Amino acid sequence: MENVRNIMCVIAYDGSQFCGFATQDSKNHNLDSKKLQNIESNLPSIQDFITNTLKKIGINTHIIAAGRTDKDVHATFQVINFYAYYNPKKKAKNLQISQLKPHKMPLEKMQKLLNEKLYPHIKIRKIYEVPPTFHARFCAKSRTYTYIFTKENLLPFYTNYIAKVKFGEIKKIKEALNAFVGVHDFSLFKKNGSETKDNIREIFSAKILTKKVYNLPCHIIQIRANGFLRSQVRMMLFAAFAYSLGKISLQNLQKQIDNKMDVNDRICVRELAPACGLYLSKVEY
């Protein structure tokens, strides 16, 4: 694929305007960004929306992402890559990638055109040309998710971006987060129906701090790992909150983390924290 340009983008997006990152069955794949706010259901995926926008500037390609975020989960630092080549005007089923012509549009112009069409819900923050072997998902060394939450009632302008949750002592949330750090089999911290090669993941760090957001007292949790299973972060967060409220003991939480508990056990905590306060905030390579 020497003659095909591999383009890497760092993007940010408002997850409340989409059904999630990954392609879904949707009737709204081809909507313009300005029309999204008028739709109450059957929202397009971020992947579909960016793919369709690329087509509008002459690039017919497949989007690869560092992570697949759920509906209502945002990103301040998502990484995607795609191969930029011209789609032949005539259909050619047997045409090889090596026979396609690379798209020659300068990166600066490409970024400008895309941002004009993606506005206001998605923004390409940075754009690079990378080696053909670069893969946004498989080359990533770590991913960091940030969760912003409070007990307070929120103004309507903030409800899509800060989660209101019930929780106990911050000290206990810290204890729960510390229990997640390390290499574990997170089989009991993934959404049903998610097929993976294995469920082993390493949590490098999990910390919590307190600060004001929009002049509102909030808590912020940051979890960094080599990768996450489907909805793992939200399930971990809910379990930490449950422990802080005395709904599960630290011993039983540890058993669940170590996959030494039956999934049907009544004390197995498998609910999800609200998605709206969660952000994919960093990807490292």
Short mmCIF file of C-alpha atoms in Angstrom, two decimals:
data_model
loop_
_atom_site.label_atom_id
_atom_site.label_comp_id
_atom_site.label_asym_id
_atom_site.label_seq_id
_atom_site.Cartn_x
_atom_site.Cartn_y
_atom_site.Cartn_z
CA MET A 1 0.00 0.00 0.00
CA GLU A 2 2.96 2.29 -0.65
CA ASN A 3 0.96 4.62 -2.88
CA VAL A 4 -1.90 5.08 -0.39
CA ARG A 5 -1.77 7.88 2.13
CA ASN A 6 -2.52 6.89 5.72
CA ILE A 7 -4.07 9.85 7.53
CA MET A 8 -4.22 10.09 11.33
CA CYS A 9 -6.54 12.57 13.07
CA VAL A 10 -6.99 13.60 16.68
CA ILE A 11 -10.67 14.43 17.05
CA ALA A 12 -13.10 15.71 19.66
CA TYR A 13 -16.84 15.14 19.64
CA ASP A 14 -20.09 15.62 21.53
CA GLY A 15 -21.34 12.09 22.14
CA SER A 16 -24.85 13.22 23.02
CA GLN A 17 -25.52 13.90 19.34
CA PHE A 18 -24.77 10.34 18.17
CA CYS A 19 -25.71 6.72 18.89
CA GLY A 20 -22.09 5.91 19.76
CA PHE A 21 -18.86 5.73 17.80
CA ALA A 22 -19.29 2.46 15.93
CA THR A 23 -21.49 1.95 12.86
CA GLN A 24 -25.09 1.08 13.71
CA ASP A 25 -28.16 0.25 11.67
CA SER A 26 -29.52 3.74 11.12
CA LYS A 27 -31.63 5.61 8.64
CA ASN A 28 -29.72 8.81 9.31
CA HIS A 29 -26.21 7.95 8.10
CA ASN A 30 -26.15 10.77 5.54
CA LEU A 31 -27.40 13.68 7.60
CA ASP A 32 -25.61 16.99 7.72
CA SER A 33 -24.30 18.14 11.09
CA LYS A 34 -26.72 21.08 11.30
CA LYS A 35 -29.69 18.71 11.16
CA LEU A 36 -28.59 16.46 14.03
CA GLN A 37 -30.14 18.58 16.78
CA ASN A 38 -33.60 18.06 15.26
CA ILE A 39 -33.51 14.29 15.66
CA GLU A 40 -34.74 12.68 18.87
CA SER A 41 -34.01 9.06 18.01
CA ASN A 42 -32.20 6.84 15.51
CA LEU A 43 -29.12 9.01 15.66
CA PRO A 44 -26.19 8.29 13.31
CA SER A 45 -22.91 6.90 14.60
CA ILE A 46 -19.79 9.03 14.69
CA GLN A 47 -18.05 6.54 12.39
CA ASP A 48 -20.82 6.77 9.79
CA PHE A 49 -20.98 10.53 10.02
CA ILE A 50 -17.24 11.04 9.48
CA THR A 51 -17.18 8.44 6.70
CA ASN A 52 -20.00 10.23 4.91
CA THR A 53 -18.28 13.59 5.35
CA LEU A 54 -15.08 12.20 3.84
CA LYS A 55 -17.07 11.05 0.80
CA LYS A 56 -18.20 14.63 0.29
CA ILE A 57 -14.59 15.69 -0.28
CA GLY A 58 -13.82 12.75 -2.55
CA ILE A 59 -12.46 10.20 -0.09
CA ASN A 60 -14.26 6.87 0.10
CA THR A 61 -12.68 4.94 2.94
CA HIS A 62 -13.09 3.06 6.23
CA ILE A 63 -12.49 4.72 9.61
CA ILE A 64 -10.32 3.01 12.24
CA ALA A 65 -10.56 4.32 15.82
CA ALA A 66 -8.48 3.95 18.97
CA GLY A 67 -11.64 3.15 20.94
CA ARG A 68 -15.37 2.72 20.45
CA THR A 69 -17.27 4.97 22.80
CA ASP A 70 -20.88 4.36 23.90
CA LYS A 71 -23.82 6.63 23.19
CA ASP A 72 -23.54 9.90 25.17
CA VAL A 73 -19.82 9.33 25.85
CA HIS A 74 -17.70 12.22 24.60
CA ALA A 75 -14.11 12.55 23.42
CA THR A 76 -11.60 15.32 23.78
CA PHE A 77 -8.79 13.16 22.35
CA GLN A 78 -9.99 10.32 20.13
CA VAL A 79 -7.58 9.06 17.46
CA ILE A 80 -8.69 7.77 14.07
CA ASN A 81 -6.89 6.84 10.87
CA PHE A 82 -8.00 6.16 7.31
CA TYR A 83 -6.42 5.46 3.94
CA ALA A 84 -6.93 8.39 1.61
CA TYR A 85 -7.40 7.38 -2.00
CA TYR A 86 -9.77 8.38 -4.77
CA ASN A 87 -12.74 6.12 -5.23
CA PRO A 88 -12.95 5.08 -8.93
CA LYS A 89 -15.91 6.64 -10.76
CA LYS A 90 -16.67 3.30 -12.35
CA LYS A 91 -17.39 0.34 -10.10
CA ALA A 92 -14.56 -2.15 -10.18
CA LYS A 93 -15.15 -5.06 -7.81
CA ASN A 94 -11.80 -6.69 -8.45
CA LEU A 95 -9.73 -3.52 -8.29
CA GLN A 96 -6.83 -3.85 -5.84
CA ILE A 97 -5.90 -1.12 -3.35
CA SER A 98 -2.49 -0.90 -5.03
CA GLN A 99 -4.23 0.17 -8.25
CA LEU A 100 -6.01 3.11 -6.62
CA LYS A 101 -4.64 6.62 -6.86
CA PRO A 102 -3.72 8.37 -3.61
CA HIS A 103 -5.74 11.41 -2.65
CA LYS A 104 -3.40 14.39 -3.10
CA MET A 105 -5.30 17.03 -1.11
CA PRO A 106 -2.96 18.91 1.30
CA LEU A 107 -3.59 18.07 4.95
CA GLU A 108 -4.29 21.67 5.91
CA LYS A 109 -7.01 21.95 3.27
CA MET A 110 -8.41 18.54 4.18
CA GLN A 111 -8.70 19.53 7.85
CA LYS A 112 -10.33 22.86 7.00
CA LEU A 113 -12.92 21.30 4.67
CA LEU A 114 -13.77 18.50 7.07
CA ASN A 115 -14.15 20.82 10.06
CA GLU A 116 -16.51 23.06 8.10
CA LYS A 117 -18.74 20.05 7.37
CA LEU A 118 -18.42 18.35 10.77
CA TYR A 119 -19.19 21.49 12.79
CA PRO A 120 -20.55 21.88 15.47
CA HIS A 121 -20.52 18.35 16.96
CA ILE A 122 -17.14 17.01 15.77
CA LYS A 123 -13.80 18.74 15.35
CA ILE A 124 -10.53 17.51 13.89
CA ARG A 125 -7.98 18.98 16.29
CA LYS A 126 -4.85 17.69 14.56
CA ILE A 127 -4.10 15.86 11.34
CA TYR A 128 -0.98 13.97 10.25
CA GLU A 129 0.25 11.69 7.50
CA VAL A 130 1.60 8.51 9.10
CA PRO A 131 3.30 5.30 7.87
CA PRO A 132 1.03 2.74 6.13
CA THR A 133 1.46 0.34 9.07
CA PHE A 134 -0.04 2.75 11.62
CA HIS A 135 -3.32 1.48 13.09
CA ALA A 136 -5.20 3.73 15.55
CA ARG A 137 -6.42 0.79 17.63
CA PHE A 138 -3.66 -1.81 17.52
CA CYS A 139 -0.75 0.64 17.80
CA ALA A 140 -2.15 2.38 20.90
CA LYS A 141 -0.18 1.75 24.13
CA SER A 142 -2.70 3.29 26.51
CA ARG A 143 -6.06 5.02 26.68
CA THR A 144 -7.32 7.37 29.38
CA TYR A 145 -10.94 8.04 30.25
CA THR A 146 -12.03 10.99 32.39
CA TYR A 147 -15.31 11.04 34.33
CA ILE A 148 -16.84 14.27 35.64
CA PHE A 149 -19.59 13.90 38.23
CA THR A 150 -21.41 15.63 41.08
CA LYS A 151 -24.26 15.17 43.56
CA GLU A 152 -25.68 18.58 42.75
CA ASN A 153 -28.67 19.36 40.58
CA LEU A 154 -27.35 20.67 37.30
CA LEU A 155 -28.46 23.46 35.04
CA PRO A 156 -29.99 22.01 31.87
CA PHE A 157 -27.01 23.24 29.83
CA TYR A 158 -24.66 20.90 31.72
CA THR A 159 -26.69 17.69 31.99
CA ASN A 160 -25.19 16.20 28.81
CA TYR A 161 -21.63 16.78 30.00
CA ILE A 162 -21.55 16.23 33.78
CA ALA A 163 -23.06 13.17 35.44
CA LYS A 164 -25.23 13.45 38.53
CA VAL A 165 -24.67 10.31 40.64
CA LYS A 166 -25.18 9.05 44.17
CA PHE A 167 -21.98 8.27 46.04
CA GLY A 168 -20.55 8.07 49.52
CA GLU A 169 -17.16 8.99 50.94
CA ILE A 170 -14.48 9.99 48.44
CA LYS A 171 -12.05 7.97 50.56
CA LYS A 172 -13.98 4.79 49.72
CA ILE A 173 -14.11 5.64 46.02
CA LYS A 174 -10.31 5.91 46.15
CA GLU A 175 -10.09 2.48 47.81
CA ALA A 176 -12.23 0.95 45.07
CA LEU A 177 -10.22 2.62 42.30
CA ASN A 178 -6.98 1.32 43.84
CA ALA A 179 -8.40 -2.21 43.74
CA PHE A 180 -8.79 -1.98 39.96
CA VAL A 181 -5.13 -1.10 39.35
CA GLY A 182 -3.04 -3.94 37.92
CA VAL A 183 -3.58 -6.85 35.54
CA HIS A 184 -6.96 -8.53 35.96
CA ASP A 185 -9.47 -10.70 34.13
CA PHE A 186 -12.30 -8.19 33.70
CA SER A 187 -14.86 -10.72 32.43
CA LEU A 188 -17.36 -9.43 35.00
CA PHE A 189 -16.83 -5.83 33.92
CA LYS A 190 -17.97 -5.95 30.33
CA LYS A 191 -21.32 -5.61 28.63
CA ASN A 192 -23.08 -8.80 27.53
CA GLY A 193 -22.76 -9.62 23.84
CA SER A 194 -19.23 -8.27 23.58
CA GLU A 195 -16.94 -10.84 21.96
CA THR A 196 -13.23 -10.43 22.70
CA LYS A 197 -10.13 -12.56 22.24
CA ASP A 198 -9.54 -12.36 25.99
CA ASN A 199 -10.72 -10.22 28.89
CA ILE A 200 -7.33 -9.51 30.45
CA ARG A 201 -6.56 -5.80 30.76
CA GLU A 202 -4.03 -3.79 32.74
CA ILE A 203 -5.16 -0.68 34.60
CA PHE A 204 -2.09 1.55 34.91
CA SER A 205 -3.66 4.16 37.17
CA ALA A 206 -7.03 5.20 38.58
CA LYS A 207 -7.28 8.44 40.53
CA ILE A 208 -9.82 10.97 41.70
CA LEU A 209 -9.56 14.72 42.29
CA THR A 210 -11.95 17.49 43.24
CA LYS A 211 -12.29 20.78 41.39
CA LYS A 212 -14.87 23.24 40.14
CA VAL A 213 -16.29 22.81 36.65
CA TYR A 214 -18.43 25.69 35.39
CA ASN A 215 -18.11 27.04 38.96
CA LEU A 216 -19.79 23.87 40.24
CA PRO A 217 -18.09 21.59 42.81
CA CYS A 218 -17.29 18.37 40.93
CA HIS A 219 -15.19 15.25 41.23
CA ILE A 220 -13.08 13.95 38.38
CA ILE A 221 -11.92 10.34 37.97
CA GLN A 222 -9.19 9.44 35.48
CA ILE A 223 -8.55 5.82 34.53
CA ARG A 224 -5.61 4.87 32.30
CA ALA A 225 -5.17 1.36 30.87
CA ASN A 226 -3.72 -0.56 27.95
CA GLY A 227 -7.28 -1.10 26.74
CA PHE A 228 -10.89 -1.47 27.87
CA LEU A 229 -13.68 -3.92 27.24
CA ARG A 230 -17.11 -2.77 26.08
CA SER A 231 -18.63 -0.48 28.76
CA GLN A 232 -15.90 -1.56 31.21
CA VAL A 233 -15.17 1.95 32.46
CA ARG A 234 -18.82 2.72 33.23
CA MET A 235 -19.22 -0.62 35.03
CA MET A 236 -16.08 0.02 37.07
CA LEU A 237 -17.33 3.47 38.02
CA PHE A 238 -20.72 2.16 39.12
CA ALA A 239 -19.01 -0.50 41.26
CA ALA A 240 -16.79 2.14 42.90
CA PHE A 241 -19.85 4.25 43.72
CA ALA A 242 -21.69 1.16 45.02
CA TYR A 243 -18.80 0.38 47.37
CA SER A 244 -18.75 3.98 48.63
CA LEU A 245 -22.46 3.62 49.47
CA GLY A 246 -21.93 0.33 51.32
CA LYS A 247 -23.78 -1.78 48.73
CA ILE A 248 -20.81 -4.12 48.21
CA SER A 249 -17.83 -4.94 50.41
CA LEU A 250 -14.26 -4.36 49.31
CA GLN A 251 -13.66 -8.10 49.62
CA ASN A 252 -16.53 -8.92 47.24
CA LEU A 253 -15.52 -6.14 44.86
CA GLN A 254 -12.03 -7.67 44.74
CA LYS A 255 -13.55 -11.10 44.00
CA GLN A 256 -15.46 -9.60 41.08
CA ILE A 257 -12.33 -7.84 39.81
CA ASP A 258 -10.44 -11.14 39.96
CA ASN A 259 -13.30 -12.95 38.15
CA LYS A 260 -13.85 -15.24 41.14
CA MET A 261 -17.57 -14.57 41.43
CA ASP A 262 -20.54 -16.07 39.59
CA VAL A 263 -22.10 -13.61 37.15
CA ASN A 264 -25.54 -14.43 38.60
CA ASP A 265 -24.45 -13.79 42.18
CA ARG A 266 -26.78 -11.20 43.71
CA ILE A 267 -23.82 -9.16 44.94
CA CYS A 268 -22.20 -9.03 41.49
CA VAL A 269 -22.36 -5.35 40.48
CA ARG A 270 -22.89 -5.03 36.72
CA GLU A 271 -24.80 -1.79 36.26
CA LEU A 272 -23.48 1.19 34.31
CA ALA A 273 -22.67 4.66 35.57
CA PRO A 274 -24.34 7.42 33.50
CA ALA A 275 -22.53 7.92 30.21
CA CYS A 276 -22.88 11.69 29.97
CA GLY A 277 -19.92 12.55 32.23
CA LEU A 278 -17.45 10.23 30.49
CA TYR A 279 -14.76 11.42 28.07
CA LEU A 280 -12.07 9.60 26.11
CA SER A 281 -9.36 12.11 26.99
CA LYS A 282 -6.03 10.66 25.89
CA VAL A 283 -4.52 7.99 23.65
CA GLU A 284 -0.79 7.25 23.78
CA TYR A 285 1.39 5.53 21.15
#
